[in-house]
mmCIF file of C-alpha atoms in Angstrom:
data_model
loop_
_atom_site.group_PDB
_atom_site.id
_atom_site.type_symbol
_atom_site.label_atom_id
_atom_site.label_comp_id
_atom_site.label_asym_id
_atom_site.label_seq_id
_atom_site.Cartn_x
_atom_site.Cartn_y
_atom_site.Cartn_z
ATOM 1 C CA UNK A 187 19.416 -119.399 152.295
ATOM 2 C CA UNK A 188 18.439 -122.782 153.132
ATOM 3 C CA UNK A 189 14.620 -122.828 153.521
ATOM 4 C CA UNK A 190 11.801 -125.511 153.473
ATOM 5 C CA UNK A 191 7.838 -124.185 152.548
ATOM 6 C CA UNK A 192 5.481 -126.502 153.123
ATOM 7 C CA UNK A 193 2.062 -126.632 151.905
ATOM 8 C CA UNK A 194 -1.347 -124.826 153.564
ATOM 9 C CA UNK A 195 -3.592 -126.221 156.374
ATOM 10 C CA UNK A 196 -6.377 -129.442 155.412
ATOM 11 C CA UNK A 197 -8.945 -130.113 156.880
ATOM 12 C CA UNK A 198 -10.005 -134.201 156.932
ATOM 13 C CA UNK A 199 -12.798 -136.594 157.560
ATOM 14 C CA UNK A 200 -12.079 -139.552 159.609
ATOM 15 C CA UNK A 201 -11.083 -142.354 157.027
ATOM 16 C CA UNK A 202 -9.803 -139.633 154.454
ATOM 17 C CA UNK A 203 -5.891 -139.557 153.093
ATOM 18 C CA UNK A 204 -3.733 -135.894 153.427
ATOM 19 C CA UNK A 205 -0.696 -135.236 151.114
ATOM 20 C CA UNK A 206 1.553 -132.738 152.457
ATOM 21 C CA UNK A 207 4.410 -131.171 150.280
ATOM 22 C CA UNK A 208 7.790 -129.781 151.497
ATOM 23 C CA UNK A 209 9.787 -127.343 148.968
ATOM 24 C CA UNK A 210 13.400 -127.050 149.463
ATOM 25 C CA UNK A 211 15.668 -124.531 148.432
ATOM 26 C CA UNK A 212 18.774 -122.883 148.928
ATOM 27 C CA UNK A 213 20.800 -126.344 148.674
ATOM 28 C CA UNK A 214 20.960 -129.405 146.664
ATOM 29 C CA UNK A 215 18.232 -132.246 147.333
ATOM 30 C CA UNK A 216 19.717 -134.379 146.709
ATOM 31 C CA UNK A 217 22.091 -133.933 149.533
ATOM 32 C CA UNK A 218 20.111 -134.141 152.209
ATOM 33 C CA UNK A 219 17.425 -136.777 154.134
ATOM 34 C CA UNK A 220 14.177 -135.610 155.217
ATOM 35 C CA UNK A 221 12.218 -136.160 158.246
ATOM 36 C CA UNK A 222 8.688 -135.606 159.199
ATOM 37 C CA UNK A 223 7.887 -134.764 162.688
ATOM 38 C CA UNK A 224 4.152 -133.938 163.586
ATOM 39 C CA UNK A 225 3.132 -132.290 166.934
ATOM 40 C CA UNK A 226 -0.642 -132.845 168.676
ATOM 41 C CA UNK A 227 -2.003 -129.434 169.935
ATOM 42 C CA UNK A 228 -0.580 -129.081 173.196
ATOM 43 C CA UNK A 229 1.913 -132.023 172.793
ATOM 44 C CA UNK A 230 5.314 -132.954 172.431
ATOM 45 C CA UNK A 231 7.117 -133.630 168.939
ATOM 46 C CA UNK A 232 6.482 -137.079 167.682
ATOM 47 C CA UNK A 233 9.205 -138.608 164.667
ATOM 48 C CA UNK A 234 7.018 -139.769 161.742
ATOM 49 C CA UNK A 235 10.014 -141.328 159.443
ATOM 50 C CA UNK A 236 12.421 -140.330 157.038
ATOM 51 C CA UNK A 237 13.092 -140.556 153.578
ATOM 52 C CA UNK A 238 16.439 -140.087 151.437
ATOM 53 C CA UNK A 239 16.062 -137.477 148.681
ATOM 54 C CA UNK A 240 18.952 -139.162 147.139
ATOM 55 C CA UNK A 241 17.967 -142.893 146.628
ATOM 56 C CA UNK A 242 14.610 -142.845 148.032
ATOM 57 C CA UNK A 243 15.253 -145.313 150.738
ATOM 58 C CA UNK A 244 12.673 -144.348 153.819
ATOM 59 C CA UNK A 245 12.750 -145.373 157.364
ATOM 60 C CA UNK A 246 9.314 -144.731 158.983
ATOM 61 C CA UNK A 247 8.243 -145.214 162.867
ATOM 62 C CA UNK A 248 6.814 -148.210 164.154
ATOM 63 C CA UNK A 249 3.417 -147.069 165.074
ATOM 64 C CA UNK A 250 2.721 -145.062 161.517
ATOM 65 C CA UNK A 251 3.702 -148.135 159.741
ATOM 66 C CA UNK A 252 1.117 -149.273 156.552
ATOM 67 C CA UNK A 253 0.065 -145.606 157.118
ATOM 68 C CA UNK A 254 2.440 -143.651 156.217
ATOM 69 C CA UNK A 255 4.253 -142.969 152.561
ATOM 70 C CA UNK A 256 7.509 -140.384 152.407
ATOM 71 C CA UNK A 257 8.411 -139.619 148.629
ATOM 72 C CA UNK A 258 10.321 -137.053 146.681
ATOM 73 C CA UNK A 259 10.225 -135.281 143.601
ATOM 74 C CA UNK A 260 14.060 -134.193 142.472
ATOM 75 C CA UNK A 261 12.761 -132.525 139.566
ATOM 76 C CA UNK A 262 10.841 -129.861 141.753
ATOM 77 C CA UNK A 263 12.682 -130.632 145.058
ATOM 78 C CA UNK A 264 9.871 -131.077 146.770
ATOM 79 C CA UNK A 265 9.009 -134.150 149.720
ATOM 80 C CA UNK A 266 5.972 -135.194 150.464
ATOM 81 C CA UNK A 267 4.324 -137.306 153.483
ATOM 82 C CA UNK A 268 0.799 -139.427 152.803
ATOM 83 C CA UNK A 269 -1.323 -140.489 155.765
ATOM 84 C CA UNK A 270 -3.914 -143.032 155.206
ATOM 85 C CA UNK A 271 -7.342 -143.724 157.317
ATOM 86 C CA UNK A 272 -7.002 -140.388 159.177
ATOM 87 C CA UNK A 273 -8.129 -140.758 162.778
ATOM 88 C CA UNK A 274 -9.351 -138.139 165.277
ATOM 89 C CA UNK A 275 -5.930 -138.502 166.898
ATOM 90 C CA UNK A 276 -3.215 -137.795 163.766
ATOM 91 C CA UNK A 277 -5.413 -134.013 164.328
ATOM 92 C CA UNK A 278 -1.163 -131.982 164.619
ATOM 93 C CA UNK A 279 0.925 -129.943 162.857
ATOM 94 C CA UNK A 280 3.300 -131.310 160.980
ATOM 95 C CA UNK A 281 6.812 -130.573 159.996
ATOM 96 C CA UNK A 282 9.548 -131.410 157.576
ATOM 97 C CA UNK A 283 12.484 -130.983 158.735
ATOM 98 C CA UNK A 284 16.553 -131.225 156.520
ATOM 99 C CA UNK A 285 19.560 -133.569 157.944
ATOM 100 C CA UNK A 286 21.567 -130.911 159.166
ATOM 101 C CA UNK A 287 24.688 -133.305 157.864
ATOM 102 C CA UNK A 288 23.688 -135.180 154.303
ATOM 103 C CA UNK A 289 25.154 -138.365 154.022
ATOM 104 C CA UNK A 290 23.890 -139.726 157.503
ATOM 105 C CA UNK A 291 21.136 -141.452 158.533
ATOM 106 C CA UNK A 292 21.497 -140.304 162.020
ATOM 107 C CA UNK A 293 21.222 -136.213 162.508
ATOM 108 C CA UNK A 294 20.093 -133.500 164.058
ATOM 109 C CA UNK A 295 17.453 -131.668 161.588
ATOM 110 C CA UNK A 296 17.875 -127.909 160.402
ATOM 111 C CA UNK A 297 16.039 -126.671 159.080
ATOM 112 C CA UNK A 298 12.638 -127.005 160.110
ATOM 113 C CA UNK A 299 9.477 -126.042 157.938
ATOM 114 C CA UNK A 300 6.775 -123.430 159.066
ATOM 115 C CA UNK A 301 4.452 -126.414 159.717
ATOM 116 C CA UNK A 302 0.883 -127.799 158.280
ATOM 117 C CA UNK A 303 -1.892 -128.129 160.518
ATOM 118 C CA UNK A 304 -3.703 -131.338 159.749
ATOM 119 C CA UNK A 305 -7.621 -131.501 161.183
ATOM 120 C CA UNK A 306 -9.404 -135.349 161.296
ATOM 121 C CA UNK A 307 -12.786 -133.790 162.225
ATOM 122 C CA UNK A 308 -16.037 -135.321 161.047
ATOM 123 C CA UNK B 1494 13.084 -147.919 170.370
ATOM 124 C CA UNK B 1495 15.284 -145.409 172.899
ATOM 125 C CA UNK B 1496 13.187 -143.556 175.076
ATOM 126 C CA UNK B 1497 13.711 -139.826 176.358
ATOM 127 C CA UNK B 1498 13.148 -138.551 178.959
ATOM 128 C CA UNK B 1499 13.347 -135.184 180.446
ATOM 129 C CA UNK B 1500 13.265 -133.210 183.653
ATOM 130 C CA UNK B 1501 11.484 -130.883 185.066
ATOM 131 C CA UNK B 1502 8.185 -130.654 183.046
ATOM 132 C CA UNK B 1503 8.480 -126.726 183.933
ATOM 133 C CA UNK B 1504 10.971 -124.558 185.103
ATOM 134 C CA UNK B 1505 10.144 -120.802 186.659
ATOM 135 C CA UNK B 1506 12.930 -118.287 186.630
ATOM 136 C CA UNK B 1507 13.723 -114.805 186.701
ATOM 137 C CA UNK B 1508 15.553 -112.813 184.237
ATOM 138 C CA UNK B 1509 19.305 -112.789 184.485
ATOM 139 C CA UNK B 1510 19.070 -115.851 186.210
ATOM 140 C CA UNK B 1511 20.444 -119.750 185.299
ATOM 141 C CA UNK B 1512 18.595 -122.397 184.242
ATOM 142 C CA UNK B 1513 19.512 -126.071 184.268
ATOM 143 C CA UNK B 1514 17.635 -128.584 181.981
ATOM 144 C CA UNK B 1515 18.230 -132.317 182.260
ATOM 145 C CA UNK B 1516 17.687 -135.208 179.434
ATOM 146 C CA UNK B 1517 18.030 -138.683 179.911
ATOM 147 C CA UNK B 1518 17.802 -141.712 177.429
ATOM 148 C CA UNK B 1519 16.609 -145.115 178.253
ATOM 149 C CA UNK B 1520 20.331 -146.436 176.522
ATOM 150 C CA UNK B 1521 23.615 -144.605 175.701
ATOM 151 C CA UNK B 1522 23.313 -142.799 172.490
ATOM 152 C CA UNK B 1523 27.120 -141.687 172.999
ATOM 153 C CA UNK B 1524 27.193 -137.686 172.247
ATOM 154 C CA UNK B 1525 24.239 -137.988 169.192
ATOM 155 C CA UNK B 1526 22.198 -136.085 171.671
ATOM 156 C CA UNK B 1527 20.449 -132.287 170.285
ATOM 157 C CA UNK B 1528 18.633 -129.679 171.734
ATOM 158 C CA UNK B 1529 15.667 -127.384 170.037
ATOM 159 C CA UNK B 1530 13.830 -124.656 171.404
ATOM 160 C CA UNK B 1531 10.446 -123.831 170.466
ATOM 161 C CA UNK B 1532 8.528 -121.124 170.925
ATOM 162 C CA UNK B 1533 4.602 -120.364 170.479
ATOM 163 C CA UNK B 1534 3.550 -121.190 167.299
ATOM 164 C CA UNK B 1535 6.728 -121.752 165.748
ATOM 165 C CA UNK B 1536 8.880 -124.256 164.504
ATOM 166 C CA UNK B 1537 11.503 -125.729 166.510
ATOM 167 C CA UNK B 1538 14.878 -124.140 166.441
ATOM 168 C CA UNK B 1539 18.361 -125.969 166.583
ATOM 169 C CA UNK B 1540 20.220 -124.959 169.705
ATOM 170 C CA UNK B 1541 23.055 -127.790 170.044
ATOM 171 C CA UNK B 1542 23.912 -130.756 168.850
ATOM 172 C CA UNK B 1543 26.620 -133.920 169.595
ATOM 173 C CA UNK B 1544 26.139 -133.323 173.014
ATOM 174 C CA UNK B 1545 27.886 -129.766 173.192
ATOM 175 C CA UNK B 1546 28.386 -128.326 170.271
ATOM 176 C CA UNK B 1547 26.215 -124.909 169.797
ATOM 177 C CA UNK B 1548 24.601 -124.350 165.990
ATOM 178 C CA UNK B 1549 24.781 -121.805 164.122
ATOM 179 C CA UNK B 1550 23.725 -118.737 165.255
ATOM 180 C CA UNK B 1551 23.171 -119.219 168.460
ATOM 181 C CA UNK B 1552 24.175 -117.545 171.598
ATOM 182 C CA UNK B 1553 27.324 -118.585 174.073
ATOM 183 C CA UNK B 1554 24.933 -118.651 177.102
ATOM 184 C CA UNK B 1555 23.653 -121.703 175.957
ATOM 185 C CA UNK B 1556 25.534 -124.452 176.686
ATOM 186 C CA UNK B 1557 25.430 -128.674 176.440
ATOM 187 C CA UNK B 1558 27.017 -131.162 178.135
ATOM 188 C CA UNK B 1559 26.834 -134.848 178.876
ATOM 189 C CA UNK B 1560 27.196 -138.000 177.076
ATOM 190 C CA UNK B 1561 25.855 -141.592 177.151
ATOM 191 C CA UNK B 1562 22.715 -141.254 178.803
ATOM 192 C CA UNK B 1563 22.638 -138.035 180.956
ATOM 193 C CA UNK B 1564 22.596 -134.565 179.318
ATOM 194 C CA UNK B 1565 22.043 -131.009 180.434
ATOM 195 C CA UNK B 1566 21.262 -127.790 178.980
ATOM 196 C CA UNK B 1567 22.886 -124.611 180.333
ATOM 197 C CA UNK B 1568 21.223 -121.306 179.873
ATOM 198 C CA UNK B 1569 23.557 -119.123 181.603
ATOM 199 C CA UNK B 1570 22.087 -115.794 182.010
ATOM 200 C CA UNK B 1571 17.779 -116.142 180.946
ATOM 201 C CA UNK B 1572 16.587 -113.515 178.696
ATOM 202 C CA UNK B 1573 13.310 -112.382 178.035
ATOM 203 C CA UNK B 1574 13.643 -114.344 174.291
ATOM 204 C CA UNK B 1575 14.434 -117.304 175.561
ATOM 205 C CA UNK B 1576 11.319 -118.300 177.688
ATOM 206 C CA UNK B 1577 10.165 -121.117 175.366
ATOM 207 C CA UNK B 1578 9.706 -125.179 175.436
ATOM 208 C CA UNK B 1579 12.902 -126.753 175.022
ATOM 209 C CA UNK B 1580 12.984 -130.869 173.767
ATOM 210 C CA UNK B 1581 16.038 -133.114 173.722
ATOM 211 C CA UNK B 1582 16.294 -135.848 170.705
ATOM 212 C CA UNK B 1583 18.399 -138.413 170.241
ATOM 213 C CA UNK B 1584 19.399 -139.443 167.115
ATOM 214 C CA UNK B 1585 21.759 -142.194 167.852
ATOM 215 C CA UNK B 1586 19.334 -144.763 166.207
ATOM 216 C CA UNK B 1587 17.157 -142.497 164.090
ATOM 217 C CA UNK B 1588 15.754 -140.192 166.072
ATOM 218 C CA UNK B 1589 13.619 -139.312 169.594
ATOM 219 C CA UNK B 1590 12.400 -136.723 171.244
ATOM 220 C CA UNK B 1591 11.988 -135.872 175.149
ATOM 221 C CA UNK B 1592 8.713 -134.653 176.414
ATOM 222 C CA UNK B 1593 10.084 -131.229 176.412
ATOM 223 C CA UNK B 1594 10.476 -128.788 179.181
ATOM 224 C CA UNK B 1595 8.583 -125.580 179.602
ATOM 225 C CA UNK B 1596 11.152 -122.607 180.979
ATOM 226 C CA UNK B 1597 8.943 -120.127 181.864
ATOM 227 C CA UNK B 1598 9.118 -116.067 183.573
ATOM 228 C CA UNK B 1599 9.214 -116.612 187.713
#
């Protein structure tokens, strides 16, 4: 079945980079875009950006711009999202999350990975 | 960027009963309008999307409707499973997501 495992919890300093890997299976990758949603404890779900797994093209959101990096492996299937100068408030879980339709860059996402919890603590 | 909206924050009600959940955006995003459900801990879940159209999987008492700017979830008959936080998105012009709204046991 389709299925996305991401990688295990990190714990940050303020200032510090995280790296957070999505493995797909269960489909081709090169189908499909990718999105990164992360969540603040307690909080709604914010959109991070998205990234292609076919060309590499990415679309990321405003406010995580010169932050943010969304790349893919196709030899491993495997996305990843960077976050630069970690802050107190990027502290969430994030997700990655399949188009549910490949070949759009609008679409609902399924599915969803478990999750990563990210902690900025000094 | 389109904003979301969505109302109420929380909704109380008993077993067996209906619940109504409303979404609005800030500009039409036609019928590119989903729903997710999330419960404790886990990741969200895809209910419906285009407006209406239920995913995989998922049971006929939930229902969409709507297009433009005004949406509305249907859960037609609660059960105990299905006390969660539910969040609209939009993904008209990439995507958004409402606040959510917590449906929780009266």
């Amino acid at each position: 079945q389709v299925q996305l495992v991401q990688s295990g919890a990190e714990v940050k300093k303020p200032g510090a980079s995280v790296k957070v890997s999505c493995k797909a299976s269960g489909y081709t990758f090169t189908s499909y875009g990718i999105s990164w949603v992360r969540q603040a404890p307690g909080q709604g779900l914010e959109w991070m950006g998205w990234i292609s797994a076919y060309n590499g093209n990415t679309n990321y959101a405003q406010k995580l711009q010169g932050r943010v990096t969304m790349t893919t492996d196709t030899s491993t299937s495997t996305a990843y999202m960077e976050l630069r100068s970690l802050r107190s408030d990027d502290t969430a879980v994030y997700y990655c999350a399949r188009d549910l339709w490949g070949g759009y860059t609008s679409s609902p996402f399924d599915p969803w990975g478990q999750g990563t919890l990210v902690t900025v603590s000094s | 960027e389109i904003v979301m909206t969505q109302s109420p924050a929380t909704l109380s009600v008993s077993p067996g009963e209906r619940a109504t959940l409303s979404c609005r955006a800030s500009q039409s995003v036609s019928s590119n309008l989903a729903w997710y459900q999330q419960k404790p801990g886990q990741a969200p879940r895809l209910l419906i999307y285009g407006a209406s159209t239920r995913a995989t999987g998922i049971p006929a008492r939930f229902s969409g409707s709507g297009s433009g700017t005004e949406f509305t979830l249907t859960i037609s008959s609660l059960q105990s499973e299905d006390f969660a936080v539910y969040y609209c998105q939009q993904y008209n012009n990439w995507a958004t997501f409402g606040p959510g709204t917590k449906v929780d046991i009266k």
